[in-house]
mmCIF file of C-alpha atoms and ligand atoms in Angstrom:
data_model
loop_
_atom_site.group_PDB
_atom_site.id
_atom_site.type_symbol
_atom_site.label_atom_id
_atom_site.label_comp_id
_atom_site.label_asym_id
_atom_site.label_seq_id
_atom_site.Cartn_x
_atom_site.Cartn_y
_atom_site.Cartn_z
ATOM 1 C CA MET V 9 -0.085 0.161 0.322
ATOM 2 C CA SER V 10 2.510 2.203 0.349
ATOM 3 C CA GLY V 11 3.877 2.108 -3.402
ATOM 4 C CA GLY V 12 3.405 6.043 -3.999
ATOM 5 C CA GLY V 13 -0.583 5.740 -3.902
ATOM 6 C CA ARG V 14 -3.412 6.611 -1.799
ATOM 7 C CA LYS V 15 -3.214 4.834 1.528
ATOM 8 C CA LYS V 16 -5.893 3.187 2.533
ATOM 9 C CA THR V 17 -7.751 4.590 5.445
ATOM 10 C CA ALA V 18 -9.345 3.278 8.670
ATOM 11 C CA CYS V 19 -11.489 4.519 11.212
ATOM 12 C CA VAL V 20 -11.116 3.189 14.579
ATOM 13 C CA THR V 21 -13.607 4.275 17.496
ATOM 14 C CA GLY V 22 -12.931 4.678 20.671
ATOM 15 C CA GLY V 23 -8.663 4.907 20.608
ATOM 16 C CA ASN V 24 -8.236 5.419 23.955
ATOM 17 C CA GLY V 25 -10.120 1.897 24.660
ATOM 18 C CA TYR V 26 -8.201 -1.394 25.521
ATOM 19 C CA ILE V 27 -8.725 -3.156 21.818
ATOM 20 C CA ALA V 28 -9.022 -0.619 19.888
ATOM 21 C CA SER V 29 -5.447 0.285 20.856
ATOM 22 C CA VAL V 30 -3.897 -2.484 19.228
ATOM 23 C CA LEU V 31 -6.034 -2.313 15.997
ATOM 24 C CA ILE V 32 -4.816 0.925 15.347
ATOM 25 C CA LYS V 33 -1.324 -0.279 16.594
ATOM 26 C CA MET V 34 -1.631 -2.805 13.798
ATOM 27 C CA LEU V 35 -3.308 -0.991 10.561
ATOM 28 C CA LEU V 36 -0.683 1.227 10.922
ATOM 29 C CA GLU V 37 1.830 -1.570 10.915
ATOM 30 C CA LYS V 38 0.237 -2.767 8.130
ATOM 31 C CA GLY V 39 0.373 0.354 5.838
ATOM 32 C CA TYR V 40 -3.306 2.390 6.726
ATOM 33 C CA ALA V 41 -3.613 5.670 7.648
ATOM 34 C CA VAL V 42 -5.950 5.383 10.513
ATOM 35 C CA LYS V 43 -8.514 8.624 11.892
ATOM 36 C CA THR V 44 -9.575 7.477 15.686
ATOM 37 C CA THR V 45 -12.030 9.384 17.601
ATOM 38 C CA VAL V 46 -11.468 9.947 21.811
ATOM 39 C CA ARG V 47 -14.309 11.766 23.784
ATOM 40 C CA ASN V 48 -11.656 13.988 25.560
ATOM 41 C CA PRO V 49 -8.573 14.249 23.435
ATOM 42 C CA ASP V 50 -6.778 16.231 25.887
ATOM 43 C CA ASP V 51 -6.703 13.827 28.866
ATOM 44 C CA MET V 52 -3.545 13.210 28.133
ATOM 45 C CA GLU V 53 -3.385 10.471 30.921
ATOM 46 C CA LYS V 54 -5.581 8.444 28.699
ATOM 47 C CA SER V 55 -3.952 8.397 25.399
ATOM 48 C CA SER V 56 -0.898 9.480 25.711
ATOM 49 C CA HIS V 57 -0.208 6.094 23.791
ATOM 50 C CA LEU V 58 -1.451 7.563 20.701
ATOM 51 C CA MET V 59 1.157 9.939 20.237
ATOM 52 C CA GLU V 60 3.224 7.570 20.181
ATOM 53 C CA LEU V 61 1.335 5.192 17.895
ATOM 54 C CA GLN V 62 1.691 8.270 15.938
ATOM 55 C CA ALA V 63 5.284 7.617 14.755
ATOM 56 C CA LEU V 64 4.657 4.452 12.919
ATOM 57 C CA GLY V 65 2.476 6.061 10.396
ATOM 58 C CA PRO V 66 -0.643 9.002 10.505
ATOM 59 C CA LEU V 67 -2.703 8.773 12.765
ATOM 60 C CA GLU V 68 -4.961 11.601 13.271
ATOM 61 C CA VAL V 69 -7.017 11.984 16.795
ATOM 62 C CA LEU V 70 -10.409 13.426 16.496
ATOM 63 C CA ARG V 71 -13.268 14.125 19.339
ATOM 64 C CA ALA V 72 -16.168 12.654 19.107
ATOM 65 C CA ASP V 73 -19.386 11.071 21.531
ATOM 66 C CA LEU V 74 -21.753 8.158 20.679
ATOM 67 C CA ASP V 75 -24.265 10.173 22.336
ATOM 68 C CA ASP V 76 -23.728 13.141 19.907
ATOM 69 C CA GLU V 77 -25.365 13.073 16.537
ATOM 70 C CA GLY V 78 -23.694 13.725 13.676
ATOM 71 C CA SER V 79 -20.432 13.382 16.079
ATOM 72 C CA PHE V 80 -18.169 10.897 13.923
ATOM 73 C CA ASP V 81 -18.903 12.912 11.111
ATOM 74 C CA ASP V 82 -15.498 13.599 10.540
ATOM 75 C CA ALA V 83 -14.068 10.452 11.149
ATOM 76 C CA VAL V 84 -15.339 8.350 9.225
ATOM 77 C CA ALA V 85 -15.473 10.971 6.481
ATOM 78 C CA GLY V 86 -13.359 9.536 3.030
ATOM 79 C CA CYS V 87 -12.269 6.184 5.305
ATOM 80 C CA ASP V 88 -12.322 2.700 2.982
ATOM 81 C CA TYR V 89 -13.298 1.353 6.323
ATOM 82 C CA ALA V 90 -14.508 1.801 9.698
ATOM 83 C CA PHE V 91 -13.883 -0.145 12.949
ATOM 84 C CA LEU V 92 -16.834 0.594 15.062
ATOM 85 C CA VAL V 93 -15.603 -0.552 18.860
ATOM 86 C CA ALA V 94 -16.688 2.288 20.866
ATOM 87 C CA ALA V 95 -19.254 0.899 23.413
ATOM 88 C CA PRO V 96 -20.574 1.610 26.873
ATOM 89 C CA VAL V 97 -18.955 -1.452 28.596
ATOM 90 C CA ASN V 98 -19.759 -0.067 32.378
ATOM 91 C CA LEU V 99 -20.960 -3.606 33.420
ATOM 92 C CA HIS V 100 -22.015 -2.505 37.011
ATOM 93 C CA SER V 101 -24.067 0.436 35.843
ATOM 94 C CA LYS V 102 -27.516 0.488 38.577
ATOM 95 C CA ASN V 103 -29.496 1.773 35.370
ATOM 96 C CA PRO V 104 -28.561 -0.634 32.542
ATOM 97 C CA GLU V 105 -31.569 0.772 30.002
ATOM 98 C CA LYS V 106 -30.718 3.934 30.617
ATOM 99 C CA GLU V 107 -26.844 3.670 30.699
ATOM 100 C CA LEU V 108 -26.142 1.244 28.707
ATOM 101 C CA ILE V 109 -28.972 -0.375 26.844
ATOM 102 C CA GLU V 110 -30.114 2.529 24.738
ATOM 103 C CA PRO V 111 -27.181 4.650 24.729
ATOM 104 C CA ALA V 112 -25.038 1.380 23.004
ATOM 105 C CA VAL V 113 -27.953 0.879 20.323
ATOM 106 C CA ARG V 114 -27.973 5.290 19.371
ATOM 107 C CA GLY V 115 -24.354 5.146 19.550
ATOM 108 C CA THR V 116 -24.093 2.614 17.339
ATOM 109 C CA LEU V 117 -26.699 4.108 14.863
ATOM 110 C CA ASN V 118 -24.569 7.340 15.338
ATOM 111 C CA VAL V 119 -21.908 6.219 14.149
ATOM 112 C CA MET V 120 -23.492 3.146 11.058
ATOM 113 C CA ARG V 121 -25.281 6.874 9.864
ATOM 114 C CA SER V 122 -22.027 8.719 9.554
ATOM 115 C CA CYS V 123 -20.952 5.689 7.261
ATOM 116 C CA ALA V 124 -23.578 6.075 5.354
ATOM 117 C CA LYS V 125 -23.123 9.685 4.433
ATOM 118 C CA ALA V 126 -19.495 9.412 3.927
ATOM 119 C CA GLY V 127 -19.705 7.243 1.409
ATOM 120 C CA THR V 128 -16.725 5.695 0.711
ATOM 121 C CA VAL V 129 -17.047 2.820 3.347
ATOM 122 C CA LYS V 130 -16.794 -0.073 1.711
ATOM 123 C CA ARG V 131 -17.098 -2.210 5.215
ATOM 124 C CA VAL V 132 -18.011 -1.095 9.064
ATOM 125 C CA VAL V 133 -16.699 -4.215 11.249
ATOM 126 C CA LEU V 134 -18.467 -3.798 14.224
ATOM 127 C CA THR V 135 -17.321 -4.916 17.973
ATOM 128 C CA SER V 136 -20.059 -7.163 19.230
ATOM 129 C CA SER V 137 -18.770 -9.941 21.541
ATOM 130 C CA ALA V 138 -19.777 -13.345 22.808
ATOM 131 C CA ALA V 139 -22.097 -11.858 25.568
ATOM 132 C CA ALA V 140 -24.647 -11.222 22.204
ATOM 133 C CA VAL V 141 -24.380 -15.290 21.434
ATOM 134 C CA SER V 142 -24.340 -17.344 24.882
ATOM 135 C CA GLY V 143 -26.568 -15.405 27.193
ATOM 136 C CA ARG V 144 -28.990 -18.490 27.048
ATOM 137 C CA PRO V 145 -31.107 -20.967 29.696
ATOM 138 C CA LEU V 146 -29.083 -24.219 28.694
ATOM 139 C CA GLN V 147 -29.272 -27.534 30.636
ATOM 140 C CA GLY V 148 -26.746 -30.472 30.497
ATOM 141 C CA SER V 149 -23.611 -29.435 29.122
ATOM 142 C CA GLY V 150 -21.840 -30.637 25.521
ATOM 143 C CA HIS V 151 -23.172 -27.169 24.031
ATOM 144 C CA VAL V 152 -21.284 -25.536 20.623
ATOM 145 C CA MET V 153 -22.301 -22.137 20.095
ATOM 146 C CA ASP V 154 -21.401 -20.570 16.736
ATOM 147 C CA GLU V 155 -22.817 -17.874 15.114
ATOM 148 C CA GLU V 156 -26.244 -18.638 14.593
ATOM 149 C CA SER V 157 -26.533 -18.619 18.405
ATOM 150 C CA TRP V 158 -28.279 -14.655 19.950
ATOM 151 C CA SER V 159 -28.300 -14.600 23.799
ATOM 152 C CA ASP V 160 -32.389 -14.321 24.968
ATOM 153 C CA VAL V 161 -33.103 -10.600 25.496
ATOM 154 C CA GLU V 162 -36.459 -11.907 27.161
ATOM 155 C CA TYR V 163 -34.854 -14.168 28.799
ATOM 156 C CA LEU V 164 -32.029 -11.628 30.257
ATOM 157 C CA THR V 165 -34.521 -8.879 30.762
ATOM 158 C CA ALA V 166 -36.769 -10.977 32.870
ATOM 159 C CA ASN V 167 -34.292 -12.427 34.750
ATOM 160 C CA LYS V 168 -31.970 -9.389 35.639
ATOM 161 C CA SER V 169 -29.200 -11.059 37.203
ATOM 162 C CA GLY V 170 -25.687 -10.528 37.356
ATOM 163 C CA PRO V 171 -24.654 -7.473 34.207
ATOM 164 C CA TRP V 172 -27.959 -8.271 31.960
ATOM 165 C CA GLY V 173 -27.932 -4.873 30.536
ATOM 166 C CA TYR V 174 -24.672 -6.018 28.875
ATOM 167 C CA PRO V 175 -25.940 -8.577 26.911
ATOM 168 C CA VAL V 176 -29.055 -7.415 25.520
ATOM 169 C CA SER V 177 -27.003 -3.770 24.663
ATOM 170 C CA LYS V 178 -24.564 -5.886 22.677
ATOM 171 C CA VAL V 179 -27.765 -8.402 20.412
ATOM 172 C CA LEU V 180 -30.142 -5.221 20.152
ATOM 173 C CA SER V 181 -26.885 -2.469 18.936
ATOM 174 C CA GLU V 182 -25.906 -5.948 16.530
ATOM 175 C CA LYS V 183 -29.518 -6.401 15.499
ATOM 176 C CA GLU V 184 -29.840 -2.737 15.226
ATOM 177 C CA ALA V 185 -26.765 -1.881 13.024
ATOM 178 C CA CYS V 186 -27.790 -5.187 11.008
ATOM 179 C CA ARG V 187 -31.202 -3.407 9.979
ATOM 180 C CA PHE V 188 -29.579 -0.011 9.538
ATOM 181 C CA ALA V 189 -26.739 -1.799 6.473
ATOM 182 C CA GLU V 190 -29.014 -3.040 4.847
ATOM 183 C CA GLU V 191 -31.578 -0.245 4.275
ATOM 184 C CA HIS V 192 -28.440 2.151 3.509
ATOM 185 C CA GLY V 193 -26.598 -0.830 1.369
ATOM 186 C CA ILE V 194 -24.109 -0.643 3.797
ATOM 187 C CA SER V 195 -21.724 -3.806 3.580
ATOM 188 C CA LEU V 196 -21.296 -4.717 7.687
ATOM 189 C CA VAL V 197 -19.917 -7.726 9.339
ATOM 190 C CA THR V 198 -19.678 -8.365 12.846
ATOM 191 C CA VAL V 199 -16.560 -9.600 15.483
ATOM 192 C CA CYS V 200 -18.525 -11.259 18.473
ATOM 193 C CA PRO V 201 -14.743 -11.325 20.581
ATOM 194 C CA VAL V 202 -14.581 -13.862 24.419
ATOM 195 C CA LEU V 203 -12.673 -12.638 26.775
ATOM 196 C CA THR V 204 -10.168 -11.017 25.485
ATOM 197 C CA VAL V 205 -6.443 -11.341 26.877
ATOM 198 C CA GLY V 206 -3.148 -9.723 25.694
ATOM 199 C CA ALA V 207 -1.055 -7.098 26.317
ATOM 200 C CA ALA V 208 -1.548 -3.482 25.069
ATOM 201 C CA PRO V 209 -0.279 0.385 23.871
ATOM 202 C CA ALA V 210 -3.324 1.697 26.052
ATOM 203 C CA THR V 211 -2.510 1.803 29.790
ATOM 204 C CA LYS V 212 -5.373 3.291 31.058
ATOM 205 C CA ILE V 213 -7.532 0.255 30.858
ATOM 206 C CA HIS V 214 -10.428 -1.705 33.173
ATOM 207 C CA THR V 215 -12.350 -3.794 31.009
ATOM 208 C CA SER V 216 -10.722 -7.944 30.344
ATOM 209 C CA VAL V 217 -7.312 -7.903 31.536
ATOM 210 C CA PRO V 218 -8.316 -7.163 35.317
ATOM 211 C CA ALA V 219 -10.545 -10.335 35.087
ATOM 212 C CA SER V 220 -7.816 -12.307 33.966
ATOM 213 C CA LEU V 221 -5.070 -11.803 36.010
ATOM 214 C CA SER V 222 -8.211 -11.496 39.004
ATOM 215 C CA LEU V 223 -6.778 -15.443 40.392
ATOM 216 C CA LEU V 224 -3.032 -13.942 40.448
ATOM 217 C CA SER V 225 -4.388 -10.369 41.503
ATOM 218 C CA GLY V 226 -6.777 -11.658 44.168
ATOM 219 C CA ASP V 227 -9.569 -8.529 43.140
ATOM 220 C CA GLU V 228 -12.532 -9.884 44.310
ATOM 221 C CA ALA V 229 -14.568 -7.820 41.895
ATOM 222 C CA ALA V 230 -12.349 -8.237 39.099
ATOM 223 C CA PHE V 231 -12.784 -11.690 39.899
ATOM 224 C CA GLY V 232 -16.413 -11.706 39.917
ATOM 225 C CA VAL V 233 -16.780 -10.816 36.489
ATOM 226 C CA LEU V 234 -14.635 -13.974 35.130
ATOM 227 C CA LYS V 235 -16.952 -16.161 37.800
ATOM 228 C CA GLY V 236 -20.375 -14.218 36.348
ATOM 229 C CA ILE V 237 -18.874 -15.465 33.169
ATOM 230 C CA GLU V 238 -19.261 -18.776 33.646
ATOM 231 C CA MET V 239 -22.169 -18.875 35.668
ATOM 232 C CA ALA V 240 -23.554 -16.632 32.417
ATOM 233 C CA THR V 241 -22.468 -18.890 29.610
ATOM 234 C CA GLY V 242 -21.232 -22.529 31.250
ATOM 235 C CA CYS V 243 -17.408 -21.830 30.091
ATOM 236 C CA VAL V 244 -14.257 -19.326 30.099
ATOM 237 C CA SER V 245 -13.529 -18.667 26.773
ATOM 238 C CA LEU V 246 -10.354 -16.490 26.010
ATOM 239 C CA VAL V 247 -8.441 -14.671 22.722
ATOM 240 C CA HIS V 248 -5.443 -13.033 22.383
ATOM 241 C CA VAL V 249 -6.038 -9.478 21.321
ATOM 242 C CA ALA V 250 -3.531 -9.639 18.846
ATOM 243 C CA ASP V 251 -5.761 -12.308 17.425
ATOM 244 C CA LEU V 252 -8.910 -10.548 17.466
ATOM 245 C CA CYS V 253 -7.423 -7.350 15.880
ATOM 246 C CA ARG V 254 -5.979 -9.675 13.072
ATOM 247 C CA ALA V 255 -9.143 -11.323 12.641
ATOM 248 C CA LYS V 256 -10.996 -7.847 12.462
ATOM 249 C CA MET V 257 -8.455 -6.378 9.734
ATOM 250 C CA PHE V 258 -9.362 -9.938 8.197
ATOM 251 C CA VAL V 259 -13.066 -9.715 7.966
ATOM 252 C CA ALA V 260 -12.563 -5.886 6.973
ATOM 253 C CA GLU V 261 -10.154 -6.766 4.012
ATOM 254 C CA GLU V 262 -12.015 -9.906 2.685
ATOM 255 C CA ASP V 263 -14.943 -9.217 0.384
ATOM 256 C CA ALA V 264 -16.502 -12.152 0.557
ATOM 257 C CA ALA V 265 -16.512 -11.664 4.448
ATOM 258 C CA ALA V 266 -20.598 -11.520 5.250
ATOM 259 C CA GLY V 267 -22.634 -11.860 8.583
ATOM 260 C CA ARG V 268 -21.118 -12.522 12.301
ATOM 261 C CA TYR V 269 -17.836 -14.230 13.279
ATOM 262 C CA VAL V 270 -17.422 -15.818 16.991
ATOM 263 C CA CYS V 271 -13.594 -14.667 17.864
ATOM 264 C CA CYS V 272 -12.602 -17.939 20.590
ATOM 265 C CA SER V 273 -9.122 -19.794 20.952
ATOM 266 C CA VAL V 274 -9.838 -21.385 23.790
ATOM 267 C CA ASN V 275 -12.506 -22.546 25.763
ATOM 268 C CA THR V 276 -12.120 -23.101 30.271
ATOM 269 C CA THR V 277 -12.731 -23.012 33.150
ATOM 270 C CA ILE V 278 -11.803 -20.813 36.018
ATOM 271 C CA VAL V 279 -10.368 -24.181 37.869
ATOM 272 C CA GLU V 280 -8.512 -24.785 34.249
ATOM 273 C CA LEU V 281 -7.250 -21.675 34.657
ATOM 274 C CA ALA V 282 -6.422 -21.577 38.359
ATOM 275 C CA ARG V 283 -4.184 -24.800 38.281
ATOM 276 C CA PHE V 284 -2.987 -23.340 34.253
ATOM 277 C CA LEU V 285 -2.112 -20.050 36.074
ATOM 278 C CA ALA V 286 -0.514 -21.342 39.212
ATOM 279 C CA ASP V 287 2.135 -24.170 37.317
ATOM 280 C CA LYS V 288 2.935 -21.555 34.796
ATOM 281 C CA TYR V 289 3.503 -18.078 37.677
ATOM 282 C CA PRO V 290 4.787 -20.531 40.837
ATOM 283 C CA GLN V 291 6.083 -16.686 42.149
ATOM 284 C CA TYR V 292 2.532 -16.098 42.042
ATOM 285 C CA THR V 293 0.055 -17.381 45.180
ATOM 286 C CA VAL V 294 -2.622 -18.285 42.771
ATOM 287 C CA LYS V 295 -6.004 -16.909 45.143
ATOM 288 C CA THR V 296 -7.321 -20.280 45.648
ATOM 289 C CA ASP V 297 -9.590 -18.943 48.659
ATOM 290 C CA LEU V 298 -11.474 -17.371 45.419
ATOM 291 C CA LEU V 299 -12.279 -21.010 44.321
ATOM 292 C CA SER V 300 -14.495 -22.060 46.747
ATOM 293 C CA GLY V 301 -18.414 -23.523 46.810
ATOM 294 C CA GLU V 302 -19.261 -25.935 44.037
ATOM 295 C CA ARG V 303 -16.964 -24.796 40.563
ATOM 296 C CA LEU V 304 -17.149 -26.571 37.010
ATOM 297 C CA GLN V 305 -14.369 -28.628 35.835
ATOM 298 C CA LYS V 306 -15.059 -28.604 32.145
ATOM 299 C CA PRO V 307 -16.660 -26.227 30.079
ATOM 300 C CA ARG V 308 -20.597 -26.701 29.468
ATOM 301 C CA VAL V 309 -20.447 -24.627 26.083
ATOM 302 C CA ARG V 310 -17.857 -24.081 23.716
ATOM 303 C CA LEU V 311 -17.675 -20.758 21.762
ATOM 304 C CA SER V 312 -16.775 -22.061 17.783
ATOM 305 C CA SER V 313 -14.618 -20.236 15.581
ATOM 306 C CA GLU V 314 -15.092 -22.278 13.383
ATOM 307 C CA LYS V 315 -16.408 -20.124 9.846
ATOM 308 C CA LEU V 316 -13.498 -17.634 10.696
ATOM 309 C CA VAL V 317 -10.955 -20.722 10.241
ATOM 310 C CA ARG V 318 -12.698 -22.165 7.293
ATOM 311 C CA GLU V 319 -12.218 -18.846 5.475
ATOM 312 C CA GLY V 320 -8.718 -18.574 6.142
ATOM 313 C CA PHE V 321 -7.736 -16.973 9.020
ATOM 314 C CA GLU V 322 -5.683 -18.522 11.473
ATOM 315 C CA PHE V 323 -4.885 -18.855 14.546
ATOM 316 C CA ARG V 324 -2.035 -16.789 16.475
ATOM 317 C CA TYR V 325 -2.547 -17.673 20.006
ATOM 318 C CA ARG V 326 -3.927 -21.060 20.287
ATOM 319 C CA THR V 327 -3.446 -22.168 23.886
ATOM 320 C CA LEU V 328 -3.367 -20.614 27.383
ATOM 321 C CA ASP V 329 0.537 -20.345 27.156
ATOM 322 C CA ASP V 330 0.800 -18.918 24.177
ATOM 323 C CA MET V 331 -2.031 -16.416 25.935
ATOM 324 C CA TYR V 332 -0.759 -15.257 29.204
ATOM 325 C CA ASP V 333 2.486 -14.490 27.816
ATOM 326 C CA ASP V 334 2.758 -11.334 27.825
ATOM 327 C CA MET V 335 -0.291 -10.586 30.536
ATOM 328 C CA VAL V 336 1.849 -10.407 33.900
ATOM 329 C CA GLU V 337 4.663 -8.202 32.397
ATOM 330 C CA TYR V 338 1.240 -5.761 31.019
ATOM 331 C CA GLY V 339 -0.969 -6.255 34.383
ATOM 332 C CA LYS V 340 2.826 -4.665 36.729
ATOM 333 C CA VAL V 341 2.455 -2.245 33.562
ATOM 334 C CA LEU V 342 -1.552 -1.444 34.541
ATOM 335 C CA GLY V 343 -0.587 -1.705 38.246
ATOM 336 C CA ILE V 344 -2.278 -4.746 38.730
ATOM 337 C CA LEU V 345 -0.053 -7.540 39.891
ATOM 338 C CA PRO V 346 2.776 -6.082 41.917
ATOM 339 C CA ASN V 347 6.385 -5.307 40.124
HETATM 340 N N1 NAP E 592 -12.481 -6.895 26.359
HETATM 341 C C1 NAP E 592 -13.150 -7.657 26.233
HETATM 342 O O1 NAP E 592 -13.038 -8.771 26.748
HETATM 343 C C2 NAP E 592 -14.030 -7.640 25.168
HETATM 344 C C3 NAP E 592 -14.845 -8.869 24.720
HETATM 345 C C4 NAP E 592 -16.169 -8.677 23.741
HETATM 346 C C5 NAP E 592 -16.498 -7.828 23.187
HETATM 347 N N2 NAP E 592 -15.601 -5.972 23.603
HETATM 348 C C6 NAP E 592 -16.380 -5.546 23.275
HETATM 349 O O2 NAP E 592 -15.146 -4.782 22.345
HETATM 350 C C7 NAP E 592 -15.290 -3.167 22.566
HETATM 351 C C8 NAP E 592 -13.742 -2.581 23.198
HETATM 352 O O3 NAP E 592 -13.786 -3.248 24.966
HETATM 353 P P1 NAP E 592 -12.483 -2.802 25.477
HETATM 354 O O4 NAP E 592 -12.122 -4.067 26.209
HETATM 355 O O5 NAP E 592 -11.657 -2.289 25.240
HETATM 356 O O6 NAP E 592 -13.318 -1.730 26.598
HETATM 357 P P2 NAP E 592 -12.476 -0.588 27.156
HETATM 358 O O7 NAP E 592 -11.025 0.015 27.212
HETATM 359 O O8 NAP E 592 -13.710 0.324 27.890
HETATM 360 O O9 NAP E 592 -12.708 0.158 25.548
HETATM 361 C C9 NAP E 592 -14.196 1.173 24.897
HETATM 362 C C10 NAP E 592 -14.336 2.441 24.558
HETATM 363 O O10 NAP E 592 -15.009 3.037 24.130
HETATM 364 C C11 NAP E 592 -15.498 4.247 24.891
HETATM 365 N N3 NAP E 592 -16.523 4.720 25.216
HETATM 366 C C12 NAP E 592 -17.948 4.094 25.598
HETATM 367 N N4 NAP E 592 -18.271 5.008 25.781
HETATM 368 C C13 NAP E 592 -18.385 6.170 24.666
HETATM 369 C C14 NAP E 592 -19.012 6.780 24.381
HETATM 370 N N5 NAP E 592 -20.519 7.655 25.067
HETATM 371 N N6 NAP E 592 -18.652 8.040 23.378
HETATM 372 C C15 NAP E 592 -17.703 7.474 22.835
HETATM 373 N N7 NAP E 592 -16.805 6.643 23.163
HETATM 374 C C16 NAP E 592 -17.573 5.841 23.996
HETATM 375 C C17 NAP E 592 -14.794 4.246 26.002
HETATM 376 O O11 NAP E 592 -14.066 5.640 25.684
HETATM 377 P P3 NAP E 592 -13.188 6.796 27.124
HETATM 378 O O12 NAP E 592 -11.974 6.260 27.377
HETATM 379 O O13 NAP E 592 -13.568 8.230 26.969
HETATM 380 O O14 NAP E 592 -14.481 6.036 28.629
HETATM 381 C C18 NAP E 592 -13.226 3.456 25.551
HETATM 382 O O15 NAP E 592 -12.475 4.121 24.352
HETATM 383 C C19 NAP E 592 -16.631 -2.942 22.856
HETATM 384 O O16 NAP E 592 -17.182 -2.840 22.343
HETATM 385 C C20 NAP E 592 -16.766 -4.169 23.807
HETATM 386 O O17 NAP E 592 -18.297 -4.226 24.479
HETATM 387 C C21 NAP E 592 -14.603 -6.488 24.883
#
């Protein structure tokens, strides 16, 4: 792409975030020009990594808020691809309808409208979640879930158990984005990642990394997220952030890509993860007191990325060992683990 012609341009929403920071880095390394958005470009504490990433290639940082209609017009204008990554992710919201579900759907449609206006976007890649796939009542074990499976909004809304608003926000955002894309002739692909791990340029983050290190850090609130996932879905499924971002680029660039893509490389349980961590990091004491009560020994459910693999994508981080290689160092950078 650097052969003198115009660089392909990609918009990545929410550049301050964990996953977006890796995607921006990879796009720049691949020769893309990148336009990213943050809510407050003056908040250097959150976005200093973006200044560092500017050394890799053309990276423009623009102000945009999912709540403000038309806010993403400039960011998307002239782009070949739009990666919708920003979303409200406050799992512990007291009022999920108003603070999570409605803003997520409204914000997704807001960016989709900017894409329609731009008229240059060849493909939109929406970051959904495995939470939009596996939140359903299940009996027994041995279930395999793929892109055909949707979390059950009626069941989740009726039970209101755990962080129920998050899966609902992801299902409704995905469905509304698909409806809008069809109505406006936009090529939309959605990626549904499982719990995402691995190091990233962003250093002020609070989502999946604290949860996936909670057995080492002893952070009970972060462990609660892991426990909630296992209880709600019958497994703890993981993907490395580098594989996730490569998968997003893959489905953006492959003309034939269409529909949803589950992005998962390992299905495990808290018990298996605890055993693995104790073995890999003998210098830490795995907080076995967190494991009290009856715990799942083997996953009852497996999330399948067969569609991605069938279409030619290769995961590079296929085992827990691969995935956790850079996690302890990153955990130290984030202040989750002691130095
Ligand atoms: N991490 C995972 O394991 C995982 C798994 C599946 C799916 N996902 C999805 O992946 C995406 C990124 O998640 P992440 O883990 O990278 O989380 P993150 O680090 O918290 O990133 C979320 C980003 O969204 C931005 N955002 C939130 N509300 C916004 C608003 N009203 N306007 C503009 N931006 C807003 C945040 O900006 P501020 O910095 O200004 O708050 C932040 O940059 C989300 O859609 C999430 O649902 C994550």
